[in-house]
Structures are given as structure tokens and as C-alpha cells.
mmCIF file of C-alpha atoms and ligand atoms in Angstrom:
data_model
loop_
_atom_site.group_PDB
_atom_site.id
_atom_site.type_symbol
_atom_site.label_atom_id
_atom_site.label_comp_id
_atom_site.label_asym_id
_atom_site.label_seq_id
_atom_site.Cartn_x
_atom_site.Cartn_y
_atom_site.Cartn_z
ATOM 1 C CA MET A 169 102.463 82.599 75.255
ATOM 2 C CA ILE A 170 98.806 83.289 76.486
ATOM 3 C CA THR A 171 96.991 80.378 78.040
ATOM 4 C CA CYS A 172 93.278 80.242 77.041
ATOM 5 C CA ILE A 173 91.148 77.536 78.677
ATOM 6 C CA GLY A 174 87.618 76.598 77.567
ATOM 7 C CA ILE A 175 85.233 74.981 79.994
ATOM 8 C CA ALA A 176 82.447 72.861 78.406
ATOM 9 C CA CYS A 177 79.649 72.714 81.013
ATOM 10 C CA SER A 178 77.066 70.679 79.045
ATOM 11 C CA PRO A 179 76.618 67.057 79.983
ATOM 12 C CA ARG A 180 76.027 66.390 76.286
ATOM 13 C CA ARG A 181 79.313 65.383 74.531
ATOM 14 C CA GLN A 182 79.669 67.062 71.208
ATOM 15 C CA GLY A 183 76.579 69.111 72.011
ATOM 16 C CA ASN A 184 75.839 72.584 70.773
ATOM 17 C CA THR A 185 77.818 74.572 73.354
ATOM 18 C CA SER A 186 80.729 72.138 73.126
ATOM 19 C CA LEU A 187 80.942 72.540 69.405
ATOM 20 C CA LEU A 188 80.890 76.291 69.726
ATOM 21 C CA LEU A 189 83.694 76.050 72.333
ATOM 22 C CA GLU A 190 85.793 73.921 69.999
ATOM 23 C CA HIS A 191 85.589 76.539 67.363
ATOM 24 C CA ALA A 192 86.336 79.392 69.687
ATOM 25 C CA LEU A 193 89.407 77.569 70.979
ATOM 26 C CA GLU A 194 90.575 76.917 67.384
ATOM 27 C CA GLY A 195 90.349 80.696 66.899
ATOM 28 C CA ALA A 196 92.334 81.277 70.100
ATOM 29 C CA ALA A 197 94.993 78.820 68.988
ATOM 30 C CA ARG A 198 95.091 80.598 65.563
ATOM 31 C CA GLY A 199 95.638 83.807 67.522
ATOM 32 C CA GLY A 200 98.736 82.280 69.112
ATOM 33 C CA ALA A 201 97.348 80.941 72.510
ATOM 34 C CA ARG A 202 98.066 77.719 74.233
ATOM 35 C CA THR A 203 94.581 76.224 74.563
ATOM 36 C CA GLU A 204 92.977 73.582 76.718
ATOM 37 C CA LEU A 205 89.350 72.253 76.599
ATOM 38 C CA ILE A 206 88.084 71.182 80.008
ATOM 39 C CA ALA A 207 84.923 69.049 79.767
ATOM 40 C CA LEU A 208 83.258 69.335 83.149
ATOM 41 C CA SER A 209 81.710 65.911 82.579
ATOM 42 C CA ASP A 210 85.214 64.379 82.960
ATOM 43 C CA TYR A 211 85.499 65.751 86.487
ATOM 44 C CA SER A 212 83.710 64.648 89.561
ATOM 45 C CA PHE A 213 82.954 67.150 92.224
ATOM 46 C CA MET A 214 80.373 67.952 94.897
ATOM 47 C CA PRO A 215 78.086 70.852 94.984
ATOM 48 C CA CYS A 216 79.060 73.654 97.448
ATOM 49 C CA GLN A 217 78.000 72.619 100.921
ATOM 50 C CA GLY A 218 77.734 76.155 102.181
ATOM 51 C CA CYS A 219 80.054 75.469 105.115
ATOM 52 C CA ASN A 220 81.713 78.879 104.684
ATOM 53 C CA ALA A 221 85.122 77.393 105.627
ATOM 54 C CA CYS A 222 86.507 79.348 102.653
ATOM 55 C CA SER A 223 85.630 82.588 104.323
ATOM 56 C CA SER A 224 88.488 82.136 106.859
ATOM 57 C CA ASP A 225 91.332 81.149 104.487
ATOM 58 C CA GLY A 226 90.077 81.289 100.865
ATOM 59 C CA GLU A 227 90.437 77.547 100.486
ATOM 60 C CA CYS A 228 87.806 74.888 99.787
ATOM 61 C CA ILE A 229 87.886 72.003 102.182
ATOM 62 C CA LEU A 230 86.218 69.624 99.693
ATOM 63 C CA LYS A 231 89.069 67.587 98.273
ATOM 64 C CA ASP A 232 87.697 66.409 94.922
ATOM 65 C CA ASP A 233 88.410 67.125 91.244
ATOM 66 C CA MET A 234 87.514 70.718 91.713
ATOM 67 C CA GLN A 235 90.978 71.159 93.104
ATOM 68 C CA GLN A 236 92.383 70.576 89.665
ATOM 69 C CA ILE A 237 90.011 73.021 88.105
ATOM 70 C CA TYR A 238 90.941 75.644 90.668
ATOM 71 C CA GLN A 239 94.540 75.485 89.480
ATOM 72 C CA LYS A 240 93.543 75.763 85.821
ATOM 73 C CA LEU A 241 91.263 78.700 86.609
ATOM 74 C CA LEU A 242 94.083 80.534 88.422
ATOM 75 C CA ALA A 243 96.721 79.830 85.746
ATOM 76 C CA ALA A 244 94.601 80.868 82.723
ATOM 77 C CA ASP A 245 95.023 84.180 81.007
ATOM 78 C CA ARG A 246 91.759 83.763 79.050
ATOM 79 C CA LEU A 247 88.586 81.880 79.859
ATOM 80 C CA ILE A 248 85.845 80.777 77.461
ATOM 81 C CA LEU A 249 82.866 79.476 79.449
ATOM 82 C CA ALA A 250 80.416 77.404 77.347
ATOM 83 C CA ALA A 251 77.087 76.389 78.906
ATOM 84 C CA PRO A 252 73.624 75.747 77.682
ATOM 85 C CA ILE A 253 70.449 77.180 79.093
ATOM 86 C CA PHE A 254 68.509 74.811 81.315
ATOM 87 C CA SER A 255 65.349 76.105 82.921
ATOM 88 C CA MET A 256 65.998 79.741 82.070
ATOM 89 C CA ASN A 257 69.526 79.846 83.508
ATOM 90 C CA LEU A 258 72.882 78.165 83.369
ATOM 91 C CA ASN A 259 72.733 74.372 83.462
ATOM 92 C CA ALA A 260 73.415 72.713 86.822
ATOM 93 C CA GLN A 261 76.908 71.676 86.111
ATOM 94 C CA ALA A 262 77.911 75.254 85.230
ATOM 95 C CA LYS A 263 76.184 76.573 88.371
ATOM 96 C CA ALA A 264 77.991 73.921 90.491
ATOM 97 C CA LEU A 265 81.318 75.128 89.106
ATOM 98 C CA ILE A 266 80.438 78.675 89.987
ATOM 99 C CA ASP A 267 79.184 77.782 93.445
ATOM 100 C CA ARG A 268 82.336 75.828 94.151
ATOM 101 C CA SER A 269 84.343 78.915 93.179
ATOM 102 C CA GLN A 270 82.995 80.572 96.323
ATOM 103 C CA ARG A 271 86.556 80.331 97.713
ATOM 104 C CA PHE A 272 87.552 83.031 95.229
ATOM 105 C CA TRP A 273 84.556 85.197 96.242
ATOM 106 C CA SER A 274 85.636 84.849 99.819
ATOM 107 C CA THR A 275 89.211 85.730 99.060
ATOM 108 C CA LYS A 276 88.170 88.855 97.198
ATOM 109 C CA PHE A 277 85.215 90.127 99.219
ATOM 110 C CA ILE A 278 85.632 88.787 102.738
ATOM 111 C CA LEU A 279 89.409 88.508 103.113
ATOM 112 C CA LYS A 280 89.960 91.441 100.778
ATOM 113 C CA ARG A 281 92.878 89.788 99.083
ATOM 114 C CA PRO A 282 93.549 89.561 95.394
ATOM 115 C CA VAL A 283 92.646 86.293 93.709
ATOM 116 C CA ILE A 284 95.486 86.725 91.240
ATOM 117 C CA THR A 285 98.469 87.509 93.419
ATOM 118 C CA ASP A 286 100.891 88.207 90.581
ATOM 119 C CA ALA A 287 98.411 90.106 88.364
ATOM 120 C CA THR A 288 100.895 92.936 87.411
ATOM 121 C CA ALA A 289 103.387 90.410 86.068
ATOM 122 C CA ARG A 290 100.730 88.687 83.931
ATOM 123 C CA PRO A 291 98.613 89.494 80.881
ATOM 124 C CA LYS A 292 95.278 91.035 81.943
ATOM 125 C CA ARG A 293 92.664 88.305 82.330
ATOM 126 C CA ALA A 294 89.677 88.287 80.007
ATOM 127 C CA GLY A 295 86.856 85.972 78.927
ATOM 128 C CA ILE A 296 83.745 85.304 76.976
ATOM 129 C CA PHE A 297 80.582 83.238 77.368
ATOM 130 C CA LEU A 298 79.034 81.023 74.787
ATOM 131 C CA SER A 299 75.528 79.603 75.030
ATOM 132 C CA THR A 300 72.589 78.129 73.168
ATOM 133 C CA CYS A 301 68.928 77.703 73.953
ATOM 134 C CA GLY A 302 66.099 75.832 72.354
ATOM 135 C CA THR A 303 63.514 78.652 72.289
ATOM 136 C CA ALA A 304 63.256 82.107 70.709
ATOM 137 C CA PHE A 305 62.400 84.062 73.850
ATOM 138 C CA PRO A 306 64.499 87.252 73.567
ATOM 139 C CA ASP A 307 65.450 87.349 77.283
ATOM 140 C CA MET A 308 66.433 83.663 77.605
ATOM 141 C CA PHE A 309 70.042 84.477 78.168
ATOM 142 C CA ASP A 310 69.576 87.381 80.595
ATOM 143 C CA CYS A 311 69.903 85.407 83.895
ATOM 144 C CA ALA A 312 72.825 83.319 82.722
ATOM 145 C CA ALA A 313 74.758 86.236 81.406
ATOM 146 C CA LYS A 314 74.307 88.066 84.712
ATOM 147 C CA VAL A 315 75.640 85.139 86.648
ATOM 148 C CA VAL A 316 78.655 84.698 84.326
ATOM 149 C CA ARG A 317 79.476 88.410 84.625
ATOM 150 C CA TYR A 318 79.428 87.975 88.352
ATOM 151 C CA TYR A 319 81.585 84.834 88.070
ATOM 152 C CA PHE A 320 84.211 86.575 85.871
ATOM 153 C CA ASP A 321 84.327 89.518 88.322
ATOM 154 C CA MET A 322 84.992 87.072 91.126
ATOM 155 C CA LEU A 323 87.813 85.577 89.178
ATOM 156 C CA GLU A 324 89.286 88.935 88.189
ATOM 157 C CA ILE A 325 88.505 88.276 84.609
ATOM 158 C CA LYS A 326 87.192 91.091 82.311
ATOM 159 C CA TYR A 327 83.911 89.987 80.804
ATOM 160 C CA GLU A 328 84.334 90.604 76.999
ATOM 161 C CA GLY A 329 80.729 89.589 76.195
ATOM 162 C CA GLY A 330 78.540 86.687 75.201
ATOM 163 C CA HIS A 331 77.699 84.925 71.987
ATOM 164 C CA PHE A 332 74.210 83.630 72.207
ATOM 165 C CA TYR A 333 72.217 81.358 69.792
ATOM 166 C CA TRP A 334 68.459 80.890 70.021
ATOM 167 C CA ARG A 335 66.329 78.014 68.482
ATOM 168 C CA ILE A 336 69.250 75.523 68.798
ATOM 169 C CA ASP A 337 67.806 72.445 70.472
ATOM 170 C CA ALA A 338 68.669 69.096 69.041
ATOM 171 C CA LYS A 339 72.199 67.769 69.677
ATOM 172 C CA GLY A 340 74.425 69.269 66.996
ATOM 173 C CA ALA A 341 71.762 71.644 65.659
ATOM 174 C CA ILE A 342 74.335 74.433 65.838
ATOM 175 C CA ILE A 343 76.083 72.989 62.839
ATOM 176 C CA ASN A 344 73.314 74.215 60.649
ATOM 177 C CA HIS A 345 73.648 77.804 61.909
ATOM 178 C CA PRO A 346 74.968 79.969 59.070
ATOM 179 C CA THR A 347 77.372 82.074 61.016
ATOM 180 C CA ALA A 348 77.907 80.705 64.516
ATOM 181 C CA PHE A 349 81.171 78.856 64.087
ATOM 182 C CA GLN A 350 82.863 81.655 62.218
ATOM 183 C CA GLU A 351 81.620 84.184 64.846
ATOM 184 C CA VAL A 352 82.927 82.272 67.805
ATOM 185 C CA PHE A 353 86.165 81.472 65.933
ATOM 186 C CA GLU A 354 86.768 85.180 65.440
ATOM 187 C CA ALA A 355 85.723 85.883 69.048
ATOM 188 C CA GLY A 356 88.322 83.343 70.298
ATOM 189 C CA ARG A 357 91.000 84.906 68.039
ATOM 190 C CA ARG A 358 90.141 88.439 69.227
ATOM 191 C CA LEU A 359 90.099 87.449 72.825
ATOM 192 C CA VAL A 360 93.772 86.306 72.789
ATOM 193 C CA SER A 361 94.931 89.132 70.584
ATOM 194 C CA GLN A 362 93.986 91.982 72.862
ATOM 195 C CA GLY A 363 95.762 93.137 76.029
HETATM 196 C C1 LIG B 243 66.726 70.190 81.261
HETATM 197 C C2 LIG B 243 66.738 71.156 80.097
HETATM 198 C C3 LIG B 243 66.185 72.386 80.295
HETATM 199 C C4 LIG B 243 66.146 73.318 79.215
HETATM 200 N N1 LIG B 243 65.605 74.546 79.502
HETATM 201 C C5 LIG B 243 65.537 75.477 78.487
HETATM 202 C C6 LIG B 243 64.980 76.748 78.689
HETATM 203 O O1 LIG B 243 64.569 77.136 79.803
HETATM 204 N N2 LIG B 243 64.872 77.578 77.628
HETATM 205 C C7 LIG B 243 65.354 77.244 76.385
HETATM 206 O O2 LIG B 243 65.203 78.089 75.523
HETATM 207 N N3 LIG B 243 65.913 75.995 76.156
HETATM 208 C C8 LIG B 243 66.043 75.105 77.121
HETATM 209 N N4 LIG B 243 66.595 73.873 76.925
HETATM 210 C C9 LIG B 243 67.180 73.579 75.675
HETATM 211 C C10 LIG B 243 68.709 73.758 75.614
HETATM 212 O O3 LIG B 243 69.115 75.065 76.008
HETATM 213 C C11 LIG B 243 69.270 73.452 74.195
HETATM 214 O O4 LIG B 243 68.932 72.159 73.776
HETATM 215 C C12 LIG B 243 70.751 73.703 74.111
HETATM 216 O O5 LIG B 243 71.092 73.902 72.752
HETATM 217 C C13 LIG B 243 71.581 72.543 74.644
HETATM 218 O O6 LIG B 243 72.938 72.754 74.508
HETATM 219 P P1 LIG B 243 74.026 71.601 74.645
HETATM 220 O O7 LIG B 243 73.788 70.666 73.331
HETATM 221 O O8 LIG B 243 75.300 72.233 74.652
HETATM 222 O O9 LIG B 243 73.750 70.821 75.861
HETATM 223 C C14 LIG B 243 66.597 72.932 77.963
HETATM 224 C C15 LIG B 243 67.176 71.686 77.756
HETATM 225 C C16 LIG B 243 67.164 70.825 78.810
HETATM 226 C C17 LIG B 243 67.771 69.471 78.625
#
């Protein structure tokens, strides 16, 4: 059975991106995956300190809740990352998650070792990105999507695209969107059905 994890990066419980994630994970479950929703706000971890210790062994020396998330990231076959736009980019919690994943970047690009050591024995990893923003500026998701593509590459996860919703600002405003929940449900189902 494929394992699909969803990471909710917004600090807002039951906020727009978390609601999207719930529907996407429902789709993944309908597609036959074992799913888990990880709310980042339940975990306490420091921002990356830039010590570069991971460049010598691919490990992070900070012993906090991120150690649990590392294990989940490594074990997952599918990843759905859900994060809102704050100040034209990913919100700080999502960025902290990515910065703290520097150990995987070091593994791949400095130590030149695979992040997933048993990749041939596992389903190919793939993921999608879900986001909302308050404004209607067409390029509002450009920076965030770029960072998430970089992140997925670091994690040896094929980026299967993003689902972005503009003019969604108040908590729960996404509920009134005519197609969003159905779209991400289908995206979640598709994600676990391929490969
Ligand atoms: C600190 C902060 C910064 C924000 N910056 C932007 C922004 O640069 N562009 C934008 O369109 N919306 C911005 N927003 C609006 C959020 O992207 C929007 O409310 C989103 O739907 C929140 O998702 P959530 O409910 O999952 O947290 C910002 C909101 C906050 C709280």
C-alpha cells in the first residue's frame, strides 16, 4: 500500500490550505493510499542554524521534533505540501521545514549519495503543492512554486504540479470556492494512482 503524507504548514488550524489538504488526502485515501496529515504547528523545531554539520554526514545535529518529520519524509511514497502565501512566498513555517531539510540537500549534492537508499525497491516518489493567497496578482505563486520544486528535487520526489487559488483570504474562505475541493480531491486520487 502506498503511503501518502500531507504536511499542513499554515499556523491557522482549519485554514484554507489545511482544508484543501484534507480533501486531497481524502482523494488519496480513496485511491487506495495509507494517508497521514502532519500539522506543522503540532511540532516544535528550530530554524536551520547554518552550521553545515550536515555536509559531513547528511545528518542534522539539532535534536528536536524535526527528527520525527525526517523519518516521515523518508518513508513517504507521496507528499502533498500545503502552505499559504505570506509576503509573496511560502509562509515561514514551510520555509523553516525546507531549510531544516538541508541535510537531504547535503546528502544529495555534497556527499553525492542517494537520499532514498532503497529507491529501486519502492514506488517512485511524487508530490503536489497546494496553496492559497489573498490577492489576485497572477504571479503570486511563482516564488513559492519554485522553492517547492527545488524542495521536491532535494527529496527525490517528482513534482506533479501545484493547485493554486487566488482571492482566498479569510479563514475558511476556500469553502465558497466552486471547484477547489473537488479539484484537489481528484489530484490526490491521481497522485496515488500513478506509478
Ligand atoms: C503575514 C501574512 C502575509 C500575507 N502575504 C500575502 C501576500 O504576499 N500575497 C497574497 O496574495 N496574500 C497574502 N496573505 C494572505 C494569505 O495568503 C491568505 O489569507 C491565505 O488564504 C491563508 O491561508 P491559510 O488559511 O491556509 O493560512 C498573507 C497573509 C498573512 C497572514
